[in-house]
Amino acid sequence: MNHLVVICHPRRKSFTQAIGRRYAEAVESLGHDVIIRDLYRLRFDPVLGEGELPDAERRRVPSAVRREQRHLAAAGAVAFFYPIWWAFMPAMMKGYIDRVLASGFAYDIKNDEIVPRLAGKKALIFTSSAADMADLRRSKQWRSMRLLEEDNMLSLCGIELLDHVHFASVVPGLPKRSVERHLAMAVAAVEKHWGNAPAAQG
Ligand SMILES: Cc1cc2nc3c(=O)[nH]c(=O)nc-3n(C[C@H](O)[C@H](O)[C@H](O)COP(=O)(O)O)c2cc1C
């Protein structure tokens, strides 16, 4: 299967990057094909331009966006890796969603109804926060993350969310053994979801 790994973190040596790269290695070790899109290293522009609006007079999909759409179109599975910033995804990640999951590619609108165009694809989300789970729940951050990220964004395009793995209490100076435990969780997610999946599949 073709896997798309979308990593969103400005720092090359971050927890988020480490989890994303370990996930990609584990998927590859099962014989699957993986493409990593490291949005900051790609200098992906998250700002949606006027010409990209669905009702723009002369609608134009910029080549950088089209390139990401091609990667997504070719993938059977996509995994997103990002930290929680202000109870949501970083602007870079949101911009990728705004621009890449565009109408005409990810969904159509017909007779005022949304028609998904990416049905059959599977997704996983990996996030991290400084707050612990109790804090996330108490402050309703957890609920907002789930509502906005899981129940709407992906399903609207027909993408089935298989898992959302969240790493709480990720703070600077995290003990090495905690990092190792979290990395092992990423590998466990790969085994759980792709361990029995045939490698040669769209
Ligand atoms: C701009 C910014 C906003 C943040 N907002 C939150 C937040 O709302 N809730 C939270 O628990 N942590 C928040 N954090 C902490 C990050 O989620 C945490 O440091 C990150 O998940 C750790 O992973 P990393 O080392 O890959 O950055 C924020 C960090 C930054 C830089």
PDB file of C-alpha atoms and ligand atoms in Angstrom:
ATOM      1  CA  MET A   1       0.000   0.000   0.000  1.00  0.00           C
ATOM      2  CA  ASN A   2       1.106   3.589  -0.557  1.00  0.00           C
ATOM      3  CA  HIS A   3       1.292   5.581   2.669  1.00  0.00           C
ATOM      4  CA  LEU A   4       1.467   9.325   2.945  1.00  0.00           C
ATOM      5  CA  VAL A   5       3.048  10.702   6.111  1.00  0.00           C
ATOM      6  CA  VAL A   6       2.397  14.403   6.694  1.00  0.00           C
ATOM      7  CA  ILE A   7       4.581  15.912   9.402  1.00  0.00           C
ATOM      8  CA  CYS A   8       4.023  19.398  10.726  1.00  0.00           C
ATOM      9  CA  HIS A   9       6.662  20.762  13.082  1.00  0.00           C
ATOM     10  CA  PRO A  10       9.114  23.641  12.594  1.00  0.00           C
ATOM     11  CA  ARG A  11      11.932  21.876  14.475  1.00  0.00           C
ATOM     12  CA  ARG A  12      13.733  19.091  12.696  1.00  0.00           C
ATOM     13  CA  LYS A  13      14.617  17.362  15.969  1.00  0.00           C
ATOM     14  CA  SER A  14      11.261  17.522  17.688  1.00  0.00           C
ATOM     15  CA  PHE A  15       9.130  14.910  19.381  1.00  0.00           C
ATOM     16  CA  THR A  16       6.589  15.223  16.563  1.00  0.00           C
ATOM     17  CA  GLN A  17       9.240  14.618  13.897  1.00  0.00           C
ATOM     18  CA  ALA A  18      10.644  11.633  15.790  1.00  0.00           C
ATOM     19  CA  ILE A  19       7.203  10.006  16.074  1.00  0.00           C
ATOM     20  CA  GLY A  20       6.425  10.625  12.399  1.00  0.00           C
ATOM     21  CA  ARG A  21       9.745   9.235  11.206  1.00  0.00           C
ATOM     22  CA  ARG A  22       9.510   6.175  13.446  1.00  0.00           C
ATOM     23  CA  TYR A  23       6.002   5.510  12.136  1.00  0.00           C
ATOM     24  CA  ALA A  24       7.281   5.796   8.542  1.00  0.00           C
ATOM     25  CA  GLU A  25      10.177   3.395   9.237  1.00  0.00           C
ATOM     26  CA  ALA A  26       7.814   0.862  10.792  1.00  0.00           C
ATOM     27  CA  VAL A  27       5.430   1.052   7.827  1.00  0.00           C
ATOM     28  CA  GLU A  28       8.342   0.651   5.423  1.00  0.00           C
ATOM     29  CA  SER A  29       9.652  -2.340   7.325  1.00  0.00           C
ATOM     30  CA  LEU A  30       6.344  -4.082   6.522  1.00  0.00           C
ATOM     31  CA  GLY A  31       7.140  -3.684   2.826  1.00  0.00           C
ATOM     32  CA  HIS A  32       4.786  -0.764   2.194  1.00  0.00           C
ATOM     33  CA  ASP A  33       5.748   2.368   0.249  1.00  0.00           C
ATOM     34  CA  VAL A  34       5.969   5.584   2.221  1.00  0.00           C
ATOM     35  CA  ILE A  35       6.217   9.206   1.163  1.00  0.00           C
ATOM     36  CA  ILE A  36       6.975  11.771   3.847  1.00  0.00           C
ATOM     37  CA  ARG A  37       5.809  15.338   3.355  1.00  0.00           C
ATOM     38  CA  ASP A  38       7.565  17.480   5.949  1.00  0.00           C
ATOM     39  CA  LEU A  39       5.567  20.679   5.561  1.00  0.00           C
ATOM     40  CA  TYR A  40       8.078  23.087   7.120  1.00  0.00           C
ATOM     41  CA  ARG A  41      11.050  21.634   5.233  1.00  0.00           C
ATOM     42  CA  LEU A  42       8.969  21.852   2.044  1.00  0.00           C
ATOM     43  CA  ARG A  43       8.190  25.458   2.933  1.00  0.00           C
ATOM     44  CA  PHE A  44       4.562  24.699   2.211  1.00  0.00           C
ATOM     45  CA  ASP A  45       2.611  27.944   2.052  1.00  0.00           C
ATOM     46  CA  PRO A  46      -0.473  27.498   4.263  1.00  0.00           C
ATOM     47  CA  VAL A  47      -2.250  30.611   2.988  1.00  0.00           C
ATOM     48  CA  LEU A  48      -5.177  29.883   0.695  1.00  0.00           C
ATOM     49  CA  GLY A  49      -5.288  32.418  -2.126  1.00  0.00           C
ATOM     50  CA  GLU A  50      -8.324  34.120  -3.579  1.00  0.00           C
ATOM     51  CA  GLY A  51      -8.073  32.110  -6.799  1.00  0.00           C
ATOM     52  CA  GLU A  52      -8.380  28.853  -4.883  1.00  0.00           C
ATOM     53  CA  LEU A  53     -11.798  29.645  -3.471  1.00  0.00           C
ATOM     54  CA  PRO A  54     -14.423  27.217  -4.788  1.00  0.00           C
ATOM     55  CA  ASP A  55     -16.421  30.041  -6.357  1.00  0.00           C
ATOM     56  CA  ALA A  56     -13.449  32.028  -7.676  1.00  0.00           C
ATOM     57  CA  GLU A  57     -14.123  33.559 -11.075  1.00  0.00           C
ATOM     58  CA  ARG A  58     -11.009  32.004 -12.577  1.00  0.00           C
ATOM     59  CA  ARG A  59     -10.249  29.143 -10.231  1.00  0.00           C
ATOM     60  CA  ARG A  60      -6.661  27.951 -10.260  1.00  0.00           C
ATOM     61  CA  VAL A  61      -5.015  25.193  -8.247  1.00  0.00           C
ATOM     62  CA  PRO A  62      -1.368  26.225  -7.649  1.00  0.00           C
ATOM     63  CA  SER A  63       1.244  23.606  -8.587  1.00  0.00           C
ATOM     64  CA  ALA A  64       2.449  23.190  -4.969  1.00  0.00           C
ATOM     65  CA  VAL A  65      -1.107  22.303  -3.925  1.00  0.00           C
ATOM     66  CA  ARG A  66      -1.631  20.046  -6.920  1.00  0.00           C
ATOM     67  CA  ARG A  67       1.577  18.192  -6.005  1.00  0.00           C
ATOM     68  CA  GLU A  68       0.261  17.469  -2.493  1.00  0.00           C
ATOM     69  CA  GLN A  69      -3.097  16.405  -3.930  1.00  0.00           C
ATOM     70  CA  ARG A  70      -1.296  13.945  -6.211  1.00  0.00           C
ATOM     71  CA  HIS A  71       0.512  12.422  -3.214  1.00  0.00           C
ATOM     72  CA  LEU A  72      -2.766  12.096  -1.357  1.00  0.00           C
ATOM     73  CA  ALA A  73      -4.571  10.688  -4.403  1.00  0.00           C
ATOM     74  CA  ALA A  74      -1.904   7.981  -4.766  1.00  0.00           C
ATOM     75  CA  ALA A  75      -2.036   6.981  -1.087  1.00  0.00           C
ATOM     76  CA  GLY A  76      -4.251   4.314   0.422  1.00  0.00           C
ATOM     77  CA  ALA A  77      -3.468   5.674   3.872  1.00  0.00           C
ATOM     78  CA  VAL A  78      -2.417   8.993   5.302  1.00  0.00           C
ATOM     79  CA  ALA A  79      -1.002   9.759   8.731  1.00  0.00           C
ATOM     80  CA  PHE A  80      -0.831  13.265  10.175  1.00  0.00           C
ATOM     81  CA  PHE A  81       1.673  14.271  12.858  1.00  0.00           C
ATOM     82  CA  TYR A  82       1.432  17.599  14.658  1.00  0.00           C
ATOM     83  CA  PRO A  83       1.569  19.193  18.103  1.00  0.00           C
ATOM     84  CA  ILE A  84      -1.471  20.800  19.706  1.00  0.00           C
ATOM     85  CA  TRP A  85      -1.129  24.555  19.620  1.00  0.00           C
ATOM     86  CA  TRP A  86      -3.803  26.613  21.296  1.00  0.00           C
ATOM     87  CA  ALA A  87      -6.057  23.590  21.539  1.00  0.00           C
ATOM     88  CA  PHE A  88      -5.898  22.987  17.801  1.00  0.00           C
ATOM     89  CA  MET A  89      -3.553  22.152  14.966  1.00  0.00           C
ATOM     90  CA  PRO A  90      -0.740  24.548  13.975  1.00  0.00           C
ATOM     91  CA  ALA A  91      -1.620  27.064  11.250  1.00  0.00           C
ATOM     92  CA  MET A  92       0.695  25.211   8.849  1.00  0.00           C
ATOM     93  CA  MET A  93      -1.345  22.021   9.258  1.00  0.00           C
ATOM     94  CA  LYS A  94      -4.625  23.888   8.969  1.00  0.00           C
ATOM     95  CA  GLY A  95      -3.398  25.577   5.789  1.00  0.00           C
ATOM     96  CA  TYR A  96      -2.539  22.189   4.297  1.00  0.00           C
ATOM     97  CA  ILE A  97      -6.099  21.045   5.050  1.00  0.00           C
ATOM     98  CA  ASP A  98      -7.624  24.262   3.667  1.00  0.00           C
ATOM     99  CA  ARG A  99      -5.669  24.072   0.435  1.00  0.00           C
ATOM    100  CA  VAL A 100      -5.122  20.377  -0.270  1.00  0.00           C
ATOM    101  CA  LEU A 101      -8.522  19.050   0.802  1.00  0.00           C
ATOM    102  CA  ALA A 102     -10.118  21.433  -1.679  1.00  0.00           C
ATOM    103  CA  SER A 103     -13.494  21.103  -3.319  1.00  0.00           C
ATOM    104  CA  GLY A 104     -13.206  19.437  -6.705  1.00  0.00           C
ATOM    105  CA  PHE A 105     -10.473  17.219  -5.281  1.00  0.00           C
ATOM    106  CA  ALA A 106     -11.467  16.028  -1.812  1.00  0.00           C
ATOM    107  CA  TYR A 107     -15.209  16.611  -2.168  1.00  0.00           C
ATOM    108  CA  ASP A 108     -17.775  18.070  -4.508  1.00  0.00           C
ATOM    109  CA  ILE A 109     -20.847  20.099  -3.762  1.00  0.00           C
ATOM    110  CA  LYS A 110     -23.852  18.902  -5.740  1.00  0.00           C
ATOM    111  CA  ASN A 111     -27.338  20.299  -5.167  1.00  0.00           C
ATOM    112  CA  ASP A 112     -26.115  21.806  -1.887  1.00  0.00           C
ATOM    113  CA  GLU A 113     -24.925  18.381  -0.731  1.00  0.00           C
ATOM    114  CA  ILE A 114     -21.329  17.442  -0.018  1.00  0.00           C
ATOM    115  CA  VAL A 115     -20.164  14.448  -2.038  1.00  0.00           C
ATOM    116  CA  PRO A 116     -16.937  12.888  -0.716  1.00  0.00           C
ATOM    117  CA  ARG A 117     -14.252  12.093  -3.309  1.00  0.00           C
ATOM    118  CA  LEU A 118     -11.630  10.350  -1.196  1.00  0.00           C
ATOM    119  CA  ALA A 119     -13.676   7.360  -0.065  1.00  0.00           C
ATOM    120  CA  GLY A 120     -11.646   4.232   0.590  1.00  0.00           C
ATOM    121  CA  LYS A 121      -8.667   6.042   2.077  1.00  0.00           C
ATOM    122  CA  LYS A 122      -7.738   5.480   5.716  1.00  0.00           C
ATOM    123  CA  ALA A 123      -6.176   7.949   8.113  1.00  0.00           C
ATOM    124  CA  LEU A 124      -4.407   8.087  11.433  1.00  0.00           C
ATOM    125  CA  ILE A 125      -3.737  11.190  13.496  1.00  0.00           C
ATOM    126  CA  PHE A 126      -0.863  11.542  15.962  1.00  0.00           C
ATOM    127  CA  THR A 127      -0.881  14.585  18.222  1.00  0.00           C
ATOM    128  CA  SER A 128       0.913  15.730  21.336  1.00  0.00           C
ATOM    129  CA  SER A 129       0.264  18.285  24.035  1.00  0.00           C
ATOM    130  CA  ALA A 130       2.046  19.730  27.031  1.00  0.00           C
ATOM    131  CA  ALA A 131      -1.155  19.310  29.050  1.00  0.00           C
ATOM    132  CA  ASP A 132      -1.946  15.954  30.600  1.00  0.00           C
ATOM    133  CA  MET A 133      -5.139  14.086  29.705  1.00  0.00           C
ATOM    134  CA  ALA A 134      -7.005  15.287  32.795  1.00  0.00           C
ATOM    135  CA  ASP A 135      -6.205  18.899  31.907  1.00  0.00           C
ATOM    136  CA  LEU A 136      -7.165  18.394  28.272  1.00  0.00           C
ATOM    137  CA  ARG A 137     -10.522  17.005  29.310  1.00  0.00           C
ATOM    138  CA  ARG A 138     -11.131  19.607  32.004  1.00  0.00           C
ATOM    139  CA  SER A 139     -10.334  22.504  29.659  1.00  0.00           C
ATOM    140  CA  LYS A 140     -12.479  20.942  26.882  1.00  0.00           C
ATOM    141  CA  GLN A 141      -9.448  20.956  24.547  1.00  0.00           C
ATOM    142  CA  TRP A 142      -9.886  17.227  24.017  1.00  0.00           C
ATOM    143  CA  ARG A 143     -13.492  17.660  22.942  1.00  0.00           C
ATOM    144  CA  SER A 144     -12.675  20.462  20.501  1.00  0.00           C
ATOM    145  CA  MET A 145      -9.833  18.415  18.985  1.00  0.00           C
ATOM    146  CA  ARG A 146     -12.071  15.427  18.471  1.00  0.00           C
ATOM    147  CA  LEU A 147     -14.993  17.385  17.058  1.00  0.00           C
ATOM    148  CA  LEU A 148     -13.000  19.453  14.640  1.00  0.00           C
ATOM    149  CA  GLU A 149     -10.374  16.981  13.574  1.00  0.00           C
ATOM    150  CA  GLU A 150     -12.082  13.665  13.554  1.00  0.00           C
ATOM    151  CA  ASP A 151     -15.802  13.960  13.056  1.00  0.00           C
ATOM    152  CA  ASN A 152     -15.801  16.607  10.384  1.00  0.00           C
ATOM    153  CA  MET A 153     -12.623  17.250   8.450  1.00  0.00           C
ATOM    154  CA  LEU A 154     -11.798  13.742   7.260  1.00  0.00           C
ATOM    155  CA  SER A 155     -15.209  12.090   7.113  1.00  0.00           C
ATOM    156  CA  LEU A 156     -16.535  14.899   4.966  1.00  0.00           C
ATOM    157  CA  CYS A 157     -14.019  13.841   2.308  1.00  0.00           C
ATOM    158  CA  GLY A 158     -14.824  10.149   2.783  1.00  0.00           C
ATOM    159  CA  ILE A 159     -11.568   9.349   4.590  1.00  0.00           C
ATOM    160  CA  GLU A 160     -12.012   6.828   7.377  1.00  0.00           C
ATOM    161  CA  LEU A 161     -10.174   7.714  10.569  1.00  0.00           C
ATOM    162  CA  LEU A 162      -8.732   4.511  12.004  1.00  0.00           C
ATOM    163  CA  ASP A 163      -7.041   5.957  15.050  1.00  0.00           C
ATOM    164  CA  HIS A 164      -6.102   9.114  16.866  1.00  0.00           C
ATOM    165  CA  VAL A 165      -3.061   8.502  19.042  1.00  0.00           C
ATOM    166  CA  HIS A 166      -2.466  11.351  21.461  1.00  0.00           C
ATOM    167  CA  PHE A 167       0.677  11.814  23.545  1.00  0.00           C
ATOM    168  CA  ALA A 168      -0.076  13.974  26.568  1.00  0.00           C
ATOM    169  CA  SER A 169       2.407  15.636  28.944  1.00  0.00           C
ATOM    170  CA  VAL A 170       5.040  16.087  26.256  1.00  0.00           C
ATOM    171  CA  VAL A 171       7.255  18.790  27.726  1.00  0.00           C
ATOM    172  CA  PRO A 172      10.887  19.829  27.181  1.00  0.00           C
ATOM    173  CA  GLY A 173      13.337  17.443  28.835  1.00  0.00           C
ATOM    174  CA  LEU A 174      10.999  14.464  28.624  1.00  0.00           C
ATOM    175  CA  PRO A 175      12.896  11.466  30.041  1.00  0.00           C
ATOM    176  CA  LYS A 176      14.417   9.213  27.383  1.00  0.00           C
ATOM    177  CA  ARG A 177      12.392   6.241  28.560  1.00  0.00           C
ATOM    178  CA  SER A 178       9.135   8.190  28.083  1.00  0.00           C
ATOM    179  CA  VAL A 179      10.185   9.131  24.553  1.00  0.00           C
ATOM    180  CA  GLU A 180      11.030   5.475  23.847  1.00  0.00           C
ATOM    181  CA  ARG A 181       7.641   4.407  25.208  1.00  0.00           C
ATOM    182  CA  HIS A 182       5.885   6.888  22.943  1.00  0.00           C
ATOM    183  CA  LEU A 183       7.923   5.807  19.917  1.00  0.00           C
ATOM    184  CA  ALA A 184       6.925   2.221  20.702  1.00  0.00           C
ATOM    185  CA  MET A 185       3.272   3.344  20.697  1.00  0.00           C
ATOM    186  CA  ALA A 186       3.705   4.655  17.153  1.00  0.00           C
ATOM    187  CA  VAL A 187       5.175   1.301  16.094  1.00  0.00           C
ATOM    188  CA  ALA A 188       2.336  -0.519  17.877  1.00  0.00           C
ATOM    189  CA  ALA A 189      -0.190   1.551  15.909  1.00  0.00           C
ATOM    190  CA  VAL A 190       1.533   0.492  12.692  1.00  0.00           C
ATOM    191  CA  GLU A 191       1.380  -3.164  13.699  1.00  0.00           C
ATOM    192  CA  LYS A 192      -2.242  -2.856  14.771  1.00  0.00           C
ATOM    193  CA  HIS A 193      -3.461  -1.194  11.585  1.00  0.00           C
ATOM    194  CA  TRP A 194      -1.041  -2.371   8.895  1.00  0.00           C
ATOM    195  CA  GLY A 195       0.460  -5.550  10.311  1.00  0.00           C
ATOM    196  CA  ASN A 196      -1.943  -7.732   8.333  1.00  0.00           C
ATOM    197  CA  ALA A 197      -2.564  -5.390   5.411  1.00  0.00           C
ATOM    198  CA  PRO A 198      -1.147  -6.556   2.080  1.00  0.00           C
ATOM    199  CA  ALA A 199       1.845  -4.389   1.134  1.00  0.00           C
ATOM    200  CA  ALA A 200       1.065  -4.409  -2.594  1.00  0.00           C
ATOM    201  CA  GLN A 201      -2.195  -2.509  -2.722  1.00  0.00           C
ATOM    202  CA  GLY A 202      -3.149   0.971  -4.036  1.00  0.00           C
TER     203      GLY A 202
HETATM  204  C1  LIG B   1       2.308  28.091  19.986  1.00  0.00           C
HETATM  205  C2  LIG B   1       2.128  26.942  20.941  1.00  0.00           C
HETATM  206  C3  LIG B   1       0.868  26.697  21.467  1.00  0.00           C
HETATM  207  C4  LIG B   1       0.668  25.606  22.333  1.00  0.00           C
HETATM  208  N1  LIG B   1      -0.607  25.381  22.804  1.00  0.00           N
HETATM  209  C5  LIG B   1      -0.810  24.306  23.586  1.00  0.00           C
HETATM  210  C6  LIG B   1      -2.133  24.001  24.048  1.00  0.00           C
HETATM  211  O1  LIG B   1      -3.106  24.678  23.736  1.00  0.00           O
HETATM  212  N2  LIG B   1      -2.304  22.923  24.870  1.00  0.00           N
HETATM  213  C7  LIG B   1      -1.250  22.133  25.237  1.00  0.00           C
HETATM  214  O2  LIG B   1      -1.457  21.171  25.957  1.00  0.00           O
HETATM  215  N3  LIG B   1       0.006  22.378  24.783  1.00  0.00           N
HETATM  216  C8  LIG B   1       0.246  23.436  23.974  1.00  0.00           C
HETATM  217  N4  LIG B   1       1.523  23.696  23.510  1.00  0.00           N
HETATM  218  C9  LIG B   1       2.608  22.740  23.839  1.00  0.00           C
HETATM  219  C10 LIG B   1       2.800  21.723  22.719  1.00  0.00           C
HETATM  220  O3  LIG B   1       1.613  21.027  22.398  1.00  0.00           O
HETATM  221  C11 LIG B   1       3.878  20.688  23.109  1.00  0.00           C
HETATM  222  O4  LIG B   1       5.034  21.396  23.445  1.00  0.00           O
HETATM  223  C12 LIG B   1       4.179  19.759  21.974  1.00  0.00           C
HETATM  224  O5  LIG B   1       3.095  18.876  21.775  1.00  0.00           O
HETATM  225  C13 LIG B   1       5.408  18.921  22.250  1.00  0.00           C
HETATM  226  O6  LIG B   1       5.814  18.269  21.048  1.00  0.00           O
HETATM  227  P1  LIG B   1       7.053  18.817  20.202  1.00  0.00           P
HETATM  228  O7  LIG B   1       8.267  18.644  21.069  1.00  0.00           O
HETATM  229  O8  LIG B   1       7.108  17.991  18.969  1.00  0.00           O
HETATM  230  O9  LIG B   1       6.793  20.283  19.945  1.00  0.00           O
HETATM  231  C14 LIG B   1       1.751  24.765  22.671  1.00  0.00           C
HETATM  232  C15 LIG B   1       3.034  25.033  22.135  1.00  0.00           C
HETATM  233  C16 LIG B   1       3.218  26.110  21.279  1.00  0.00           C
HETATM  234  C17 LIG B   1       4.594  26.356  20.699  1.00  0.00           C
END
